[in-house]
Coordinates of C-alpha atoms in Angstrom, one line a residue:
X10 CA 10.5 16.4 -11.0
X11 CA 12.0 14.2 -8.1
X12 CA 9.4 11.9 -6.6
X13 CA 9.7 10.1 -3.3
X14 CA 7.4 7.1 -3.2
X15 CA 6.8 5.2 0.0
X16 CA 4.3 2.3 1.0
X17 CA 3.9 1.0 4.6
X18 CA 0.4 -1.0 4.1
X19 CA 1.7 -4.2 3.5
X20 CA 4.7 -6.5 5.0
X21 CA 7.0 -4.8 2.4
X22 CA 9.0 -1.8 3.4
X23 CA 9.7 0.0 0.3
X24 CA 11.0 3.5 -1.1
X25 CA 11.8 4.5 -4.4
X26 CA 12.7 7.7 -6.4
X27 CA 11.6 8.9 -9.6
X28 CA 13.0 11.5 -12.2
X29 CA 9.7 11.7 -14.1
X30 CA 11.3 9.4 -16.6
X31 CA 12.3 6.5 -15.1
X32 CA 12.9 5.1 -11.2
X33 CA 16.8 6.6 -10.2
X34 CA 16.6 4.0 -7.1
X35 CA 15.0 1.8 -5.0
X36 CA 14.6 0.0 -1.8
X37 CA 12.3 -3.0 -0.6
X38 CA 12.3 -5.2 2.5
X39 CA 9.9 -7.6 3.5
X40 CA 9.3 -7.4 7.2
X41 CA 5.6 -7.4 8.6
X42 CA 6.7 -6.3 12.2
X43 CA 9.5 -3.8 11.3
X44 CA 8.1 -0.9 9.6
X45 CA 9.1 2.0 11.7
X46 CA 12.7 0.4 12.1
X47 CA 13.1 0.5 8.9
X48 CA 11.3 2.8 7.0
X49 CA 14.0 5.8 7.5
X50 CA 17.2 3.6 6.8
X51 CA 15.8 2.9 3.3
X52 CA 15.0 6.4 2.4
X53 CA 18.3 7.2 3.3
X54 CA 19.6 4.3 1.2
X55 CA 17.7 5.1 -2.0
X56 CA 18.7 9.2 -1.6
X57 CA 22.6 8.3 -1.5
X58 CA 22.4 5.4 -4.0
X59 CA 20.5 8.4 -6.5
X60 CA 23.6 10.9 -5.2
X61 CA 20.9 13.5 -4.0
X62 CA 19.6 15.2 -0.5
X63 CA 15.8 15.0 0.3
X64 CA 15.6 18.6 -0.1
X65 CA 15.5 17.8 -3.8
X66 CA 12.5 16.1 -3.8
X67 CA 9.4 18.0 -5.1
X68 CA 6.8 15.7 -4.6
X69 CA 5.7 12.8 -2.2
X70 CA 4.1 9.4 -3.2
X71 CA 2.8 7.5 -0.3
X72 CA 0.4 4.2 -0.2
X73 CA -2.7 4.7 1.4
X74 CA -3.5 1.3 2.0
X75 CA -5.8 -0.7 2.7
X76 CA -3.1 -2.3 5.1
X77 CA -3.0 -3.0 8.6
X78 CA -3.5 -0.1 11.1
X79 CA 0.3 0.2 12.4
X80 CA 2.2 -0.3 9.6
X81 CA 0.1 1.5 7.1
X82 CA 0.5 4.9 9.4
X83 CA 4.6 4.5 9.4
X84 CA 4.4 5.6 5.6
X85 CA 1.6 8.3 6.3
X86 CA 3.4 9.8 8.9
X87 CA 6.6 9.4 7.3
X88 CA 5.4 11.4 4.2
X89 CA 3.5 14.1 6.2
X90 CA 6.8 15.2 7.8
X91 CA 8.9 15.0 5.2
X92 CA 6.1 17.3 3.4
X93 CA 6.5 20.1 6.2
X94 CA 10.1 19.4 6.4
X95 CA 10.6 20.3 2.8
X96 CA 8.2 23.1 3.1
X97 CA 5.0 22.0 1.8
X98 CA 6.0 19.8 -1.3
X99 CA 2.4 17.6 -2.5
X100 CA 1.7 14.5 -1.3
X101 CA 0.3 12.6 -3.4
X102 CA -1.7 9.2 -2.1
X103 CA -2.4 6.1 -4.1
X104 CA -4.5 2.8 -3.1
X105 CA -1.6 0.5 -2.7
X106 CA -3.6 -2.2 -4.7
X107 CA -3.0 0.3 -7.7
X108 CA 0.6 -0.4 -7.1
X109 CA 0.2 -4.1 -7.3
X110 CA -1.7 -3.5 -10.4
X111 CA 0.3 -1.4 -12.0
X112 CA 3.5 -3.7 -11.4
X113 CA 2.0 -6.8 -12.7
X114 CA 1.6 -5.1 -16.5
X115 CA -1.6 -7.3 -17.4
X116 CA -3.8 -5.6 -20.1
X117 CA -6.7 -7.8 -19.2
X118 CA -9.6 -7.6 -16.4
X119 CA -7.7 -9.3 -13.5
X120 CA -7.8 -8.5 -9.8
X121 CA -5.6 -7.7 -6.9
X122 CA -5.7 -9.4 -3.4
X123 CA -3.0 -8.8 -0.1
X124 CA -3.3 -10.1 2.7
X125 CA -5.6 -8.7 5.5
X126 CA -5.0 -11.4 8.3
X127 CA -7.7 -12.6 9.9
X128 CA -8.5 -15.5 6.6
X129 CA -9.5 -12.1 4.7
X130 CA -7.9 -10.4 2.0
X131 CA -7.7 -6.2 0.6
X132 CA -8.8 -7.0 -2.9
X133 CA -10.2 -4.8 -6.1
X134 CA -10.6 -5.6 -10.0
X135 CA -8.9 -4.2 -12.6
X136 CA -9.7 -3.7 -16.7
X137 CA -6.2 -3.2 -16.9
X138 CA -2.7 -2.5 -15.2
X139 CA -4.0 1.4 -15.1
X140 CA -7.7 1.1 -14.5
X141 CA -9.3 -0.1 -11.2
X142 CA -13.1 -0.8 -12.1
X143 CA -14.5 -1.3 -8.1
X144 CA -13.5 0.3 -4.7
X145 CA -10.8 -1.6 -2.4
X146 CA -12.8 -3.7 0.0
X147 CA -12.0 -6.7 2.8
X148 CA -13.3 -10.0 2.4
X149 CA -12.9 -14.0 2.9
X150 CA -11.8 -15.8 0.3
X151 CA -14.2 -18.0 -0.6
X152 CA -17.1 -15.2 -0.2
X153 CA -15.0 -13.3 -3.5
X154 CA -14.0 -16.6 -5.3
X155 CA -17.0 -17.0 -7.5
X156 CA -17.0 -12.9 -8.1
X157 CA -13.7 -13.3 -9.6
X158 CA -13.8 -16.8 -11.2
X159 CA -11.7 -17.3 -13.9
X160 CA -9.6 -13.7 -13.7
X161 CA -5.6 -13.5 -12.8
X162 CA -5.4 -12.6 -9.2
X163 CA -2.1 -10.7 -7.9
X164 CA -0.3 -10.3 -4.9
X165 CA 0.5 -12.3 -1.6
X166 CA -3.3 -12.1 -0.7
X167 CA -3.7 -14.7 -4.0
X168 CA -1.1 -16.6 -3.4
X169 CA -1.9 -17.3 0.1
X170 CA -5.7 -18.9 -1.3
X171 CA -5.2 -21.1 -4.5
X172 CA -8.0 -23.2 -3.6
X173 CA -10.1 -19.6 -3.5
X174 CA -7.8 -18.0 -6.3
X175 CA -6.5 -20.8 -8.7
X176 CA -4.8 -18.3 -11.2
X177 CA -2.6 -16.6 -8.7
X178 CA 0.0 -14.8 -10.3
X179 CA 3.1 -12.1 -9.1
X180 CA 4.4 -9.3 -8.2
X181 CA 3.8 -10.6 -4.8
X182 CA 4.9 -7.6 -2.6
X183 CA 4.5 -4.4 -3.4
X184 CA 7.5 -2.2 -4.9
X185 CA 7.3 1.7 -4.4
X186 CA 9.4 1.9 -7.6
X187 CA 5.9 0.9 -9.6
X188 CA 3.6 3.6 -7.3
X189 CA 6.1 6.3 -8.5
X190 CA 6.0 5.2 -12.0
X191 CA 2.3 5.2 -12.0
X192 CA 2.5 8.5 -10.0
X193 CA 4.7 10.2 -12.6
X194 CA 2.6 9.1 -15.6
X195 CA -0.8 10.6 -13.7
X196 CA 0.9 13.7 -13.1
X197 CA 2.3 14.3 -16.7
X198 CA -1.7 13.6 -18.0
X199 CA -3.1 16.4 -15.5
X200 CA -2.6 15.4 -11.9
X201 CA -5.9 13.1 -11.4
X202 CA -6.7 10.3 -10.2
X203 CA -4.9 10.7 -6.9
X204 CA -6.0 10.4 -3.1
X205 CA -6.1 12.3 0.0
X206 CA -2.7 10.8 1.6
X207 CA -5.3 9.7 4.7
X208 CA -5.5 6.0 5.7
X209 CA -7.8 3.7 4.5
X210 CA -8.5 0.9 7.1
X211 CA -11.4 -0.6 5.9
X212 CA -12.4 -1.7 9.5
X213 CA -11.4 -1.7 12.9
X214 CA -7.8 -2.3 14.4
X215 CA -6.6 -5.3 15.4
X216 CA -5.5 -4.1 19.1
X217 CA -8.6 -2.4 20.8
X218 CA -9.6 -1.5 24.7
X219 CA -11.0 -4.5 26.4
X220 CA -14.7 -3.9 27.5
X221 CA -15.7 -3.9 31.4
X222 CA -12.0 -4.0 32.2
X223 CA -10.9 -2.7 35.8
X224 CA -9.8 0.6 36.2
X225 CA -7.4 1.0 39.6
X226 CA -7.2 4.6 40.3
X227 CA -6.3 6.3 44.1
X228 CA -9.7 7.3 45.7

């Protein structure tokens, strides 16, 4: 087994490879604006740091958000190709949040927030570092601080609110090194839990047609 893992849907830029044992290499940047700049450069990184070729790779793992529309599709896209480049290899999507989750290593209930822009954060609750207990959903702050009053909250999203989220605690990017570990371990129990690798927005983009503008056009 040689994993790819890839996550676009928040301001980190991260790619890691996994052996099915452990994480062979890894690569995170932090740049909300850059995604499609550098996506491809750290794939490349993390396959000659590993001393292997992408045709080695017999699976995908990609984040499917919730994340912003622009850079959350960079990853998607990213992983489709490379799936028909290598000839049809699984992708193999996972909520992002998960990611966050699984990274953090808490055993009790606890929740995950990044940031959405807009004063709103991506958030769900956890039992545990493995177990998401509700569906990812978009929110304000203060509507979701008495929900989760009194839990751990990770991520940028929580650190960005401690009036809202008091008990904010790291990982505060996210690190495809943890999606391909959590990846590897669902795939050695059966292959479940995994998603469609299809985006999930949560609501509308940020850029959108204006209404009643002006269309010029030769008569």
């Amino acid at each position: 087994m040689l994993l790819l893992a890839m996550d676009t849907a928040t301001p980190a830029v991260t790619v890691a490879l996994h052996d099915g044992t452990a994480v062979v290499a890894e690569s995170t940047g932090v740049d909300a604006r850059r995604h499609g700049e550098l996506l491809l450069p750290a794939v490349d990184r993390v396959l000659k740091e590993a001393g292997t070729a992408l045709d080695a790779v017999t699976g995908i793992v990609v984040g499917v958000g919730p994340g912003p529309y622009t850079g959350l599709r960079v990853g998607l896209v990213t992983a489709a190709a490379f799936s028909s480049a290598l000839g049809g290899v699984p992708v193999h999507g996972l909520c992002t949040l998960d990611g966050l989750a699984y990274a953090s290593g808490i055993e009790g209930p606890f929740a995950v927030a990044t940031d959405a822009r807009r004063k709103e954060v991506y958030w769900a609750r956890y039992d545990d570092a493995r177990t998401r207990v509700t569906d990812a959903s978009v929110d304000r702050p203060a509507d979701i601080a008495e929900r989760l009053a009194g839990l751990p909250v990770v991520g940028a999203g929580a650190l960005l609110y401690p009036d809202a989220f008091p008990d904010a605690r790291g990982p505060e990017h996210q690190s495809a090194a943890a999606l391909a570990a959590l990846a590897a371990e669902r795939l050695a129990a059966g292959g479940e839990g995994f998603l469609d690798p299809r985006p999930m927005y949560l609501r509308r983009p940020d850029a959108q047609v204006p209404k009643n503008y002006k269309v010029v056009t030769p008569q």
